[in-house]
PDB file of C-alpha atoms and ligand atoms in Angstrom:
ATOM      1  CA  MET A   1      78.577  51.770 -58.721  1.00 44.00           C
ATOM      2  CA  PHE A   2      75.266  52.224 -56.802  1.00 46.00           C
ATOM      3  CA  PHE A   3      73.364  52.392 -60.306  1.00 46.00           C
ATOM      4  CA  PHE A   4      74.900  48.885 -61.369  1.00 46.00           C
ATOM      5  CA  ALA A   5      74.107  47.537 -57.948  1.00 43.00           C
ATOM      6  CA  ALA A   6      70.556  48.744 -57.790  1.00 44.00           C
ATOM      7  CA  ILE A   7      69.827  47.132 -61.226  1.00 53.00           C
ATOM      8  CA  MET A   8      71.468  43.718 -60.273  1.00 84.00           C
ATOM      9  CA  ALA A   9      69.350  43.183 -56.941  1.00 94.00           C
ATOM     10  CA  LEU A  10      66.460  40.922 -55.661  1.00 97.00           C
ATOM     11  CA  TYR A  11      63.868  43.090 -53.958  1.00 98.00           C
ATOM     12  CA  PHE A  12      61.280  42.005 -51.368  1.00 98.00           C
ATOM     13  CA  THR A  13      58.606  43.230 -49.343  1.00 98.00           C
ATOM     14  CA  SER A  14      55.556  42.056 -47.291  1.00 98.00           C
ATOM     15  CA  LEU A  15      52.322  43.887 -48.367  1.00 98.00           C
ATOM     16  CA  ASN A  16      50.749  42.556 -45.323  1.00 98.00           C
ATOM     17  CA  SER A  17      51.435  39.635 -42.851  1.00 98.00           C
ATOM     18  CA  GLY A  18      48.962  38.037 -40.418  1.00 98.00           C
ATOM     19  CA  SER A  19      45.928  35.999 -39.904  1.00 98.00           C
ATOM     20  CA  ASN A  20      43.996  39.122 -41.479  1.00 98.00           C
ATOM     21  CA  GLY A  21      45.720  38.735 -44.789  1.00 98.00           C
ATOM     22  CA  ASN A  22      49.198  37.587 -46.094  1.00 98.00           C
ATOM     23  CA  CYS A  23      51.060  38.727 -49.578  1.00 98.00           C
ATOM     24  CA  TYR A  24      54.789  38.696 -50.182  1.00 99.00           C
ATOM     25  CA  TYR A  25      56.318  40.240 -53.223  1.00 98.00           C
ATOM     26  CA  VAL A  26      59.829  39.027 -54.273  1.00 98.00           C
ATOM     27  CA  GLY A  27      61.378  39.888 -57.755  1.00 98.00           C
ATOM     28  CA  THR A  28      63.833  41.926 -59.730  1.00 96.00           C
ATOM     29  CA  LYS A  29      63.359  45.008 -61.539  1.00 95.00           C
ATOM     30  CA  THR A  30      61.691  43.366 -64.261  1.00 96.00           C
ATOM     31  CA  ASP A  31      60.135  40.052 -63.099  1.00 98.00           C
ATOM     32  CA  ALA A  32      58.188  39.541 -59.513  1.00 98.00           C
ATOM     33  CA  VAL A  33      56.166  37.048 -58.151  1.00 98.00           C
ATOM     34  CA  LEU A  34      53.549  37.354 -55.205  1.00 98.00           C
ATOM     35  CA  ILE A  35      53.559  34.705 -52.728  1.00 98.00           C
ATOM     36  CA  ASP A  36      49.866  34.635 -51.727  1.00 98.00           C
ATOM     37  CA  VAL A  37      47.279  37.277 -52.144  1.00 98.00           C
ATOM     38  CA  GLY A  38      45.269  37.387 -48.897  1.00 98.00           C
ATOM     39  CA  LEU A  39      44.285  41.056 -49.304  1.00 98.00           C
ATOM     40  CA  SER A  40      41.577  42.331 -51.879  1.00 98.00           C
ATOM     41  CA  CYS A  41      42.658  43.202 -55.267  1.00 98.00           C
ATOM     42  CA  ARG A  42      42.130  46.697 -54.604  1.00 98.00           C
ATOM     43  CA  GLU A  43      44.188  46.682 -51.565  1.00 98.00           C
ATOM     44  CA  THR A  44      46.989  44.685 -53.015  1.00 98.00           C
ATOM     45  CA  GLU A  45      46.995  47.278 -55.936  1.00 98.00           C
ATOM     46  CA  LYS A  46      47.224  50.305 -53.700  1.00 98.00           C
ATOM     47  CA  ARG A  47      49.917  48.947 -51.306  1.00 98.00           C
ATOM     48  CA  LEU A  48      52.201  47.997 -54.551  1.00 98.00           C
ATOM     49  CA  GLN A  49      51.632  51.512 -55.857  1.00 98.00           C
ATOM     50  CA  LYS A  50      52.305  53.112 -52.619  1.00 98.00           C
ATOM     51  CA  LEU A  51      55.776  51.385 -52.523  1.00 98.00           C
ATOM     52  CA  GLY A  52      56.530  52.444 -56.371  1.00 98.00           C
ATOM     53  CA  LEU A  53      56.200  48.827 -57.478  1.00 98.00           C
ATOM     54  CA  HIS A  54      53.901  48.021 -60.490  1.00 96.00           C
ATOM     55  CA  MET A  55      51.505  44.983 -61.251  1.00 98.00           C
ATOM     56  CA  LYS A  56      53.235  44.774 -64.777  1.00 97.00           C
ATOM     57  CA  THR A  57      56.401  43.457 -63.069  1.00 98.00           C
ATOM     58  CA  VAL A  58      54.218  40.793 -61.466  1.00 98.00           C
ATOM     59  CA  LYS A  59      54.289  37.599 -63.517  1.00 98.00           C
ATOM     60  CA  ALA A  60      52.891  34.985 -61.382  1.00 98.00           C
ATOM     61  CA  ILE A  61      51.051  34.119 -58.124  1.00 98.00           C
ATOM     62  CA  PHE A  62      52.023  31.284 -56.004  1.00 98.00           C
ATOM     63  CA  VAL A  63      49.532  29.909 -53.580  1.00 98.00           C
ATOM     64  CA  SER A  64      50.944  28.410 -50.304  1.00 98.00           C
ATOM     65  CA  HIS A  65      47.570  26.830 -49.034  1.00 97.00           C
ATOM     66  CA  GLU A  66      43.988  27.342 -49.208  1.00 96.00           C
ATOM     67  CA  HIS A  67      43.241  29.436 -45.828  1.00 97.00           C
ATOM     68  CA  GLY A  68      41.397  32.769 -46.347  1.00 96.00           C
ATOM     69  CA  ASP A  69      44.098  35.053 -45.266  1.00 98.00           C
ATOM     70  CA  HIS A  70      46.255  33.534 -48.344  1.00 97.00           C
ATOM     71  CA  ILE A  71      43.875  33.478 -51.118  1.00 96.00           C
ATOM     72  CA  LYS A  72      41.184  36.156 -50.601  1.00 96.00           C
ATOM     73  CA  GLY A  73      42.478  38.119 -53.400  1.00 96.00           C
ATOM     74  CA  VAL A  74      43.880  35.686 -55.781  1.00 96.00           C
ATOM     75  CA  SER A  75      41.299  35.201 -58.309  1.00 95.00           C
ATOM     76  CA  THR A  76      40.316  38.548 -58.768  1.00 96.00           C
ATOM     77  CA  LEU A  77      43.945  39.730 -59.177  1.00 97.00           C
ATOM     78  CA  ALA A  78      44.780  36.762 -61.619  1.00 96.00           C
ATOM     79  CA  ASN A  79      41.808  37.414 -63.659  1.00 95.00           C
ATOM     80  CA  LYS A  80      42.323  41.017 -63.961  1.00 96.00           C
ATOM     81  CA  TYR A  81      45.997  40.803 -64.982  1.00 97.00           C
ATOM     82  CA  ASN A  82      45.683  37.559 -66.707  1.00 96.00           C
ATOM     83  CA  LEU A  83      48.389  36.266 -64.188  1.00 97.00           C
ATOM     84  CA  PRO A  84      49.218  32.437 -63.920  1.00 97.00           C
ATOM     85  CA  VAL A  85      48.282  31.199 -60.351  1.00 97.00           C
ATOM     86  CA  TYR A  86      50.638  28.368 -59.277  1.00 98.00           C
ATOM     87  CA  ILE A  87      48.602  26.170 -57.037  1.00 97.00           C
ATOM     88  CA  THR A  88      48.752  22.346 -56.463  1.00 96.00           C
ATOM     89  CA  ALA A  89      45.767  20.355 -57.278  1.00 94.00           C
ATOM     90  CA  LYS A  90      44.804  19.440 -53.990  1.00 95.00           C
ATOM     91  CA  THR A  91      44.761  23.014 -52.662  1.00 96.00           C
ATOM     92  CA  ALA A  92      43.057  24.098 -56.015  1.00 94.00           C
ATOM     93  CA  LYS A  93      39.824  21.913 -54.751  1.00 92.00           C
ATOM     94  CA  TYR A  94      39.296  24.206 -51.849  1.00 89.00           C
ATOM     95  CA  GLY A  95      41.336  27.224 -53.086  1.00 78.00           C
ATOM     96  CA  PRO A  96      40.071  30.192 -55.050  1.00 78.00           C
ATOM     97  CA  ARG A  97      37.931  29.877 -58.240  1.00 80.00           C
ATOM     98  CA  LEU A  98      40.210  30.374 -61.297  1.00 78.00           C
ATOM     99  CA  ILE A  99      39.665  30.638 -64.996  1.00 74.00           C
ATOM    100  CA  SER A 100      41.191  27.383 -65.868  1.00 78.00           C
ATOM    101  CA  HIS A 101      43.884  28.526 -68.327  1.00 83.00           C
ATOM    102  CA  LEU A 102      45.464  30.660 -65.558  1.00 93.00           C
ATOM    103  CA  SER A 103      45.684  27.714 -63.046  1.00 94.00           C
ATOM    104  CA  LYS A 104      49.066  26.312 -63.341  1.00 96.00           C
ATOM    105  CA  SER A 105      50.471  23.182 -60.870  1.00 96.00           C
ATOM    106  CA  PHE A 106      53.630  22.790 -59.170  1.00 98.00           C
ATOM    107  CA  THR A 107      55.306  19.687 -57.508  1.00 98.00           C
ATOM    108  CA  ALA A 108      57.170  20.111 -54.540  1.00 98.00           C
ATOM    109  CA  ASN A 109      60.931  20.339 -54.678  1.00 98.00           C
ATOM    110  CA  GLU A 110      60.550  21.058 -58.538  1.00 98.00           C
ATOM    111  CA  ALA A 111      61.649  24.831 -59.099  1.00 98.00           C
ATOM    112  CA  VAL A 112      59.329  26.689 -61.397  1.00 98.00           C
ATOM    113  CA  THR A 113      60.979  29.340 -63.627  1.00 98.00           C
ATOM    114  CA  ILE A 114      59.495  32.892 -63.762  1.00 98.00           C
ATOM    115  CA  GLY A 115      61.624  35.219 -65.884  1.00 96.00           C
ATOM    116  CA  GLY A 116      65.119  34.962 -64.210  1.00 94.00           C
ATOM    117  CA  LEU A 117      63.450  33.975 -60.851  1.00 98.00           C
ATOM    118  CA  LEU A 118      63.463  30.328 -59.620  1.00 98.00           C
ATOM    119  CA  ILE A 119      60.743  29.370 -57.289  1.00 98.00           C
ATOM    120  CA  ASN A 120      61.262  26.352 -55.449  1.00 98.00           C
ATOM    121  CA  PRO A 121      58.223  24.992 -53.438  1.00 98.00           C
ATOM    122  CA  PHE A 122      58.515  22.418 -50.578  1.00 98.00           C
ATOM    123  CA  LEU A 123      56.366  20.796 -48.095  1.00 98.00           C
ATOM    124  CA  LYS A 124      55.451  22.158 -44.802  1.00 98.00           C
ATOM    125  CA  SER A 125      53.541  20.874 -41.657  1.00 97.00           C
ATOM    126  CA  HIS A 126      50.363  23.007 -41.381  1.00 98.00           C
ATOM    127  CA  ASP A 127      46.553  22.079 -40.964  1.00 97.00           C
ATOM    128  CA  ALA A 128      45.660  22.591 -44.663  1.00 97.00           C
ATOM    129  CA  THR A 129      44.945  20.167 -47.684  1.00 96.00           C
ATOM    130  CA  ASP A 130      48.660  20.476 -49.216  1.00 97.00           C
ATOM    131  CA  PRO A 131      50.685  23.456 -47.896  1.00 98.00           C
ATOM    132  CA  HIS A 132      53.899  24.468 -48.937  1.00 98.00           C
ATOM    133  CA  SER A 133      56.700  26.882 -48.349  1.00 98.00           C
ATOM    134  CA  PHE A 134      58.785  28.643 -51.114  1.00 99.00           C
ATOM    135  CA  THR A 135      62.181  29.782 -51.616  1.00 98.00           C
ATOM    136  CA  ILE A 136      62.566  32.365 -54.609  1.00 98.00           C
ATOM    137  CA  SER A 137      66.185  32.791 -56.090  1.00 98.00           C
ATOM    138  CA  TYR A 138      67.809  34.957 -58.688  1.00 97.00           C
ATOM    139  CA  ASN A 139      71.653  34.681 -59.589  1.00 94.00           C
ATOM    140  CA  GLY A 140      72.603  32.958 -56.343  1.00 94.00           C
ATOM    141  CA  ILE A 141      70.295  35.097 -53.982  1.00 97.00           C
ATOM    142  CA  THR A 142      67.552  33.371 -52.094  1.00 98.00           C
ATOM    143  CA  VAL A 143      64.537  34.796 -50.286  1.00 98.00           C
ATOM    144  CA  GLY A 144      62.477  32.295 -48.209  1.00 98.00           C
ATOM    145  CA  VAL A 145      58.664  32.893 -47.158  1.00 99.00           C
ATOM    146  CA  PHE A 146      58.150  30.685 -44.499  1.00 98.00           C
ATOM    147  CA  THR A 147      54.928  31.133 -42.431  1.00 98.00           C
ATOM    148  CA  ASP A 148      52.040  28.992 -41.428  1.00 98.00           C
ATOM    149  CA  ILE A 149      54.411  26.361 -40.311  1.00 98.00           C
ATOM    150  CA  GLY A 150      53.459  23.962 -37.361  1.00 98.00           C
ATOM    151  CA  ASN A 151      56.863  22.906 -36.519  1.00 96.00           C
ATOM    152  CA  VAL A 152      60.470  23.215 -37.512  1.00 98.00           C
ATOM    153  CA  CYS A 153      61.236  20.034 -39.656  1.00 97.00           C
ATOM    154  CA  ALA A 154      64.592  19.163 -41.367  1.00 97.00           C
ATOM    155  CA  GLU A 155      63.475  20.394 -44.692  1.00 97.00           C
ATOM    156  CA  LEU A 156      62.710  23.827 -43.383  1.00 98.00           C
ATOM    157  CA  ILE A 157      66.107  23.898 -41.755  1.00 98.00           C
ATOM    158  CA  GLY A 158      67.830  22.935 -45.123  1.00 98.00           C
ATOM    159  CA  HIS A 159      66.136  25.692 -47.164  1.00 98.00           C
ATOM    160  CA  PHE A 160      66.465  28.073 -44.171  1.00 98.00           C
ATOM    161  CA  LYS A 161      70.501  27.572 -44.335  1.00 98.00           C
ATOM    162  CA  LEU A 162      70.296  28.767 -48.262  1.00 98.00           C
ATOM    163  CA  CYS A 163      68.481  32.084 -47.576  1.00 98.00           C
ATOM    164  CA  HIS A 164      69.961  35.498 -47.590  1.00 98.00           C
ATOM    165  CA  ALA A 165      66.541  37.093 -46.518  1.00 98.00           C
ATOM    166  CA  VAL A 166      63.672  35.223 -45.008  1.00 98.00           C
ATOM    167  CA  PHE A 167      60.022  36.034 -44.014  1.00 99.00           C
ATOM    168  CA  LEU A 168      59.843  33.782 -40.961  1.00 99.00           C
ATOM    169  CA  GLU A 169      56.860  33.212 -39.071  1.00 98.00           C
ATOM    170  CA  ALA A 170      56.822  34.365 -35.239  1.00 98.00           C
ATOM    171  CA  ASN A 171      53.378  33.616 -34.617  1.00 98.00           C
ATOM    172  CA  TYR A 172      52.820  33.500 -30.982  1.00 98.00           C
ATOM    173  CA  ASP A 173      54.462  33.923 -27.297  1.00 98.00           C
ATOM    174  CA  ALA A 174      53.945  30.592 -25.622  1.00 98.00           C
ATOM    175  CA  ASP A 175      53.008  32.119 -22.429  1.00 98.00           C
ATOM    176  CA  MET A 176      50.416  34.754 -23.866  1.00 98.00           C
ATOM    177  CA  LEU A 177      49.045  32.141 -25.550  1.00 98.00           C
ATOM    178  CA  GLU A 178      48.703  29.818 -22.642  1.00 98.00           C
ATOM    179  CA  ASN A 179      47.280  32.713 -20.457  1.00 98.00           C
ATOM    180  CA  GLY A 180      44.994  34.040 -22.995  1.00 97.00           C
ATOM    181  CA  ARG A 181      41.415  33.891 -23.778  1.00 97.00           C
ATOM    182  CA  TYR A 182      41.314  31.441 -26.509  1.00 97.00           C
ATOM    183  CA  PRO A 183      39.512  28.167 -26.055  1.00 97.00           C
ATOM    184  CA  ILE A 184      41.693  25.472 -25.286  1.00 98.00           C
ATOM    185  CA  HIS A 185      41.018  23.419 -28.697  1.00 97.00           C
ATOM    186  CA  LEU A 186      42.339  26.794 -30.333  1.00 97.00           C
ATOM    187  CA  LYS A 187      45.283  26.746 -28.210  1.00 98.00           C
ATOM    188  CA  ASN A 188      45.998  23.475 -28.927  1.00 98.00           C
ATOM    189  CA  ARG A 189      45.557  23.736 -32.780  1.00 97.00           C
ATOM    190  CA  ILE A 190      47.948  26.560 -32.817  1.00 98.00           C
ATOM    191  CA  ARG A 191      50.787  24.991 -30.752  1.00 98.00           C
ATOM    192  CA  GLY A 192      50.007  21.200 -31.730  1.00 96.00           C
ATOM    193  CA  GLY A 193      52.622  20.827 -34.549  1.00 96.00           C
ATOM    194  CA  GLU A 194      50.253  21.664 -37.470  1.00 97.00           C
ATOM    195  CA  GLY A 195      49.558  25.394 -36.570  1.00 98.00           C
ATOM    196  CA  HIS A 196      51.988  28.060 -36.277  1.00 98.00           C
ATOM    197  CA  LEU A 197      55.600  28.672 -35.132  1.00 98.00           C
ATOM    198  CA  SER A 198      56.094  30.287 -31.718  1.00 98.00           C
ATOM    199  CA  ASN A 199      58.606  33.155 -31.191  1.00 98.00           C
ATOM    200  CA  LYS A 200      61.001  30.661 -29.423  1.00 98.00           C
ATOM    201  CA  GLU A 201      60.815  28.177 -32.250  1.00 98.00           C
ATOM    202  CA  ALA A 202      61.622  30.797 -34.692  1.00 98.00           C
ATOM    203  CA  LEU A 203      64.329  32.320 -32.522  1.00 98.00           C
ATOM    204  CA  ASP A 204      65.866  28.912 -32.010  1.00 98.00           C
ATOM    205  CA  LEU A 205      65.849  28.341 -35.957  1.00 98.00           C
ATOM    206  CA  PHE A 206      67.531  31.742 -36.469  1.00 98.00           C
ATOM    207  CA  ASN A 207      70.097  31.132 -33.630  1.00 98.00           C
ATOM    208  CA  ASN A 208      71.016  27.456 -34.584  1.00 98.00           C
ATOM    209  CA  HIS A 209      70.912  27.282 -38.274  1.00 98.00           C
ATOM    210  CA  ARG A 210      71.241  30.771 -40.012  1.00 98.00           C
ATOM    211  CA  PRO A 211      74.014  30.900 -42.645  1.00 98.00           C
ATOM    212  CA  PRO A 212      76.745  33.465 -42.402  1.00 97.00           C
ATOM    213  CA  PHE A 213      75.192  35.440 -45.368  1.00 97.00           C
ATOM    214  CA  LEU A 214      71.615  35.851 -44.078  1.00 98.00           C
ATOM    215  CA  SER A 215      71.352  39.579 -44.137  1.00 98.00           C
ATOM    216  CA  HIS A 216      67.540  40.273 -43.451  1.00 98.00           C
ATOM    217  CA  LEU A 217      65.117  38.452 -41.236  1.00 98.00           C
ATOM    218  CA  LEU A 218      61.351  39.554 -41.468  1.00 98.00           C
ATOM    219  CA  LEU A 219      59.312  38.199 -38.475  1.00 99.00           C
ATOM    220  CA  SER A 220      55.996  37.360 -40.037  1.00 98.00           C
ATOM    221  CA  HIS A 221      52.350  36.398 -39.380  1.00 98.00           C
ATOM    222  CA  LEU A 222      52.472  37.674 -35.632  1.00 98.00           C
ATOM    223  CA  SER A 223      49.157  37.193 -33.743  1.00 98.00           C
ATOM    224  CA  LYS A 224      47.105  40.004 -32.781  1.00 98.00           C
ATOM    225  CA  GLU A 225      46.068  38.355 -29.526  1.00 97.00           C
ATOM    226  CA  ASN A 226      49.129  36.478 -28.292  1.00 98.00           C
ATOM    227  CA  ASN A 227      52.175  38.371 -29.403  1.00 98.00           C
ATOM    228  CA  SER A 228      53.291  42.049 -29.706  1.00 98.00           C
ATOM    229  CA  PRO A 229      55.669  43.458 -32.526  1.00 98.00           C
ATOM    230  CA  GLU A 230      57.640  45.329 -29.778  1.00 98.00           C
ATOM    231  CA  MET A 231      58.234  41.974 -28.089  1.00 98.00           C
ATOM    232  CA  VAL A 232      59.403  40.292 -30.999  1.00 98.00           C
ATOM    233  CA  GLU A 233      61.605  43.015 -32.289  1.00 98.00           C
ATOM    234  CA  ALA A 234      63.423  43.339 -28.899  1.00 98.00           C
ATOM    235  CA  LEU A 235      63.752  39.509 -28.548  1.00 98.00           C
ATOM    236  CA  PHE A 236      65.275  39.061 -32.070  1.00 98.00           C
ATOM    237  CA  SER A 237      67.248  42.185 -31.964  1.00 98.00           C
ATOM    238  CA  THR A 238      69.202  40.921 -28.958  1.00 98.00           C
ATOM    239  CA  HIS A 239      70.267  37.981 -31.176  1.00 98.00           C
ATOM    240  CA  ALA A 240      70.654  40.116 -34.372  1.00 98.00           C
ATOM    241  CA  ASN A 241      74.583  39.808 -35.047  1.00 96.00           C
ATOM    242  CA  GLY A 242      74.506  42.313 -37.862  1.00 97.00           C
ATOM    243  CA  VAL A 243      71.327  40.770 -39.347  1.00 98.00           C
ATOM    244  CA  ASN A 244      68.609  43.279 -40.264  1.00 98.00           C
ATOM    245  CA  ILE A 245      65.561  42.657 -38.241  1.00 98.00           C
ATOM    246  CA  SER A 246      62.116  43.817 -39.243  1.00 98.00           C
ATOM    247  CA  ILE A 247      58.614  43.227 -38.626  1.00 98.00           C
ATOM    248  CA  ALA A 248      56.172  42.385 -41.292  1.00 98.00           C
ATOM    249  CA  SER A 249      52.986  43.998 -39.896  1.00 98.00           C
ATOM    250  CA  ARG A 250      49.436  43.191 -39.882  1.00 98.00           C
ATOM    251  CA  TYR A 251      48.464  46.392 -40.989  1.00 98.00           C
ATOM    252  CA  GLN A 252      50.578  47.913 -43.489  1.00 98.00           C
ATOM    253  CA  SER A 253      53.363  46.788 -45.936  1.00 98.00           C
ATOM    254  CA  THR A 254      57.069  47.058 -44.923  1.00 98.00           C
ATOM    255  CA  ALA A 255      59.691  48.958 -46.656  1.00 98.00           C
ATOM    256  CA  VAL A 256      61.097  47.479 -49.932  1.00 98.00           C
ATOM    257  CA  PHE A 257      64.372  45.701 -49.183  1.00 98.00           C
ATOM    258  CA  SER A 258      66.983  44.622 -51.604  1.00 97.00           C
ATOM    259  CA  ILE A 259      69.879  42.463 -51.799  1.00 96.00           C
ATOM    260  CA  ASN A 260      72.487  43.010 -54.136  1.00 88.00           C
ATOM    261  CA  ILE A 261      73.361  40.442 -56.715  1.00 80.00           C
ATOM    262  CA  ASP A 262      77.099  40.912 -56.975  1.00 70.00           C
ATOM    263  CA  THR A 263      78.184  39.398 -53.607  1.00 49.00           C
ATOM    264  CA  ASN A 264      81.479  41.189 -54.152  1.00 47.00           C
ATOM    265  CA  ILE A 265      80.145  44.438 -53.738  1.00 46.00           C
ATOM    266  CA  GLN A 266      80.021  44.693 -49.878  1.00 44.00           C
ATOM    267  CA  ILE A 267      77.232  46.956 -49.156  1.00 44.00           C
ATOM    268  CA  PRO A 268      76.207  46.458 -45.308  1.00 43.00           C
ATOM    269  CA  ALA A 269      72.677  45.413 -44.967  1.00 43.00           C
ATOM    270  CA  LYS A 270      71.958  48.726 -43.049  1.00 41.00           C
ATOM    271  CA  VAL A 271      72.306  50.921 -46.107  1.00 39.00           C
ATOM    272  CA  GLN A 272      70.542  48.429 -48.553  1.00 44.00           C
ATOM    273  CA  GLN A 273      67.094  49.657 -47.361  1.00 45.00           C
ATOM    274  CA  PRO A 274      64.749  51.137 -47.946  1.00 43.00           C
ATOM    275  CA  VAL A 275      65.220  51.117 -51.707  1.00 43.00           C
ATOM    276  CA  GLN A 276      64.895  54.843 -53.383  1.00 39.00           C
ATOM    277  CA  MET A 277      61.618  54.298 -55.242  1.00 40.00           C
ATOM    278  CA  ALA A 278      62.808  56.315 -58.106  1.00 36.00           C
ATOM    279  CA  LEU A 279      64.397  53.057 -59.509  1.00 38.00           C
ATOM    280  CA  PHE A 280      60.997  51.705 -60.494  1.00 38.00           C
ATOM    281  CA  ASP A 281      59.849  54.693 -62.352  1.00 34.00           C
ATOM    282  CA  GLU A 282      61.905  54.418 -65.471  1.00 32.00           C
TER     283      GLU A 282
HETATM  284 ZN1  LIG J 301      47.899  32.275 -42.442  1.00 50.75          ZN
HETATM  285 ZN1  LIG J 302      47.170  28.756 -42.635  1.00 50.75          ZN
END
């Protein structure tokens, strides 16, 4: 039973999360995508290898927006592995330099198929040229990657309600930002509606709109200056109600989490992770 369950699963991990680099991996045993590559090519390879994941499984890169912490390693990784990079034309103008045959476009609310995965982009509010969030679905299981979001719009709520697992930004504690050493223009950029989500905004979204089948919440893109992982974990754990709460670190990858495709097999979230990496070594 476990073997069957292991094959029919959607796996996801954060290789790094924060203003120093973002890279999120979502996929099945055979097909995966990277949402952003804000680490160097070498570091991305190293972290995947350490987790027992393989670049040969990665079939495409999706770029959320052109900020450096999301695109640093995109072109080198794409060129080395001949990977298509899905990026809107507007973002591409300011984004990574790509060999033209690797550059693919996407349109908000039009799902892209990569192997068995469906990647659905939608617009978000952030101070970039053409920023998008993504959900990645496989056989009815959906993982959302929602970072670099200035505010919780109706579209974000709608997609959040579809997710079994979410990488959700909890960038800053409002008091720490207010009382911190950032100049006022930077404080206002962060909290002004086109910057980042606060812990409280993320918590309100989680408390008011999570679907009953949400099993994993990975708090992401935490500020080094205006937040602390311990505080975020404590805040969300109080409201977890059975949801597996994790912090996507600025310094290392998370474990590889998984969700079973067959929802009839009731495996509690607690025992779904971390995945035994031997699964990937076949
Ligand atoms: Zn960012
Ligand atoms: Zn950004």
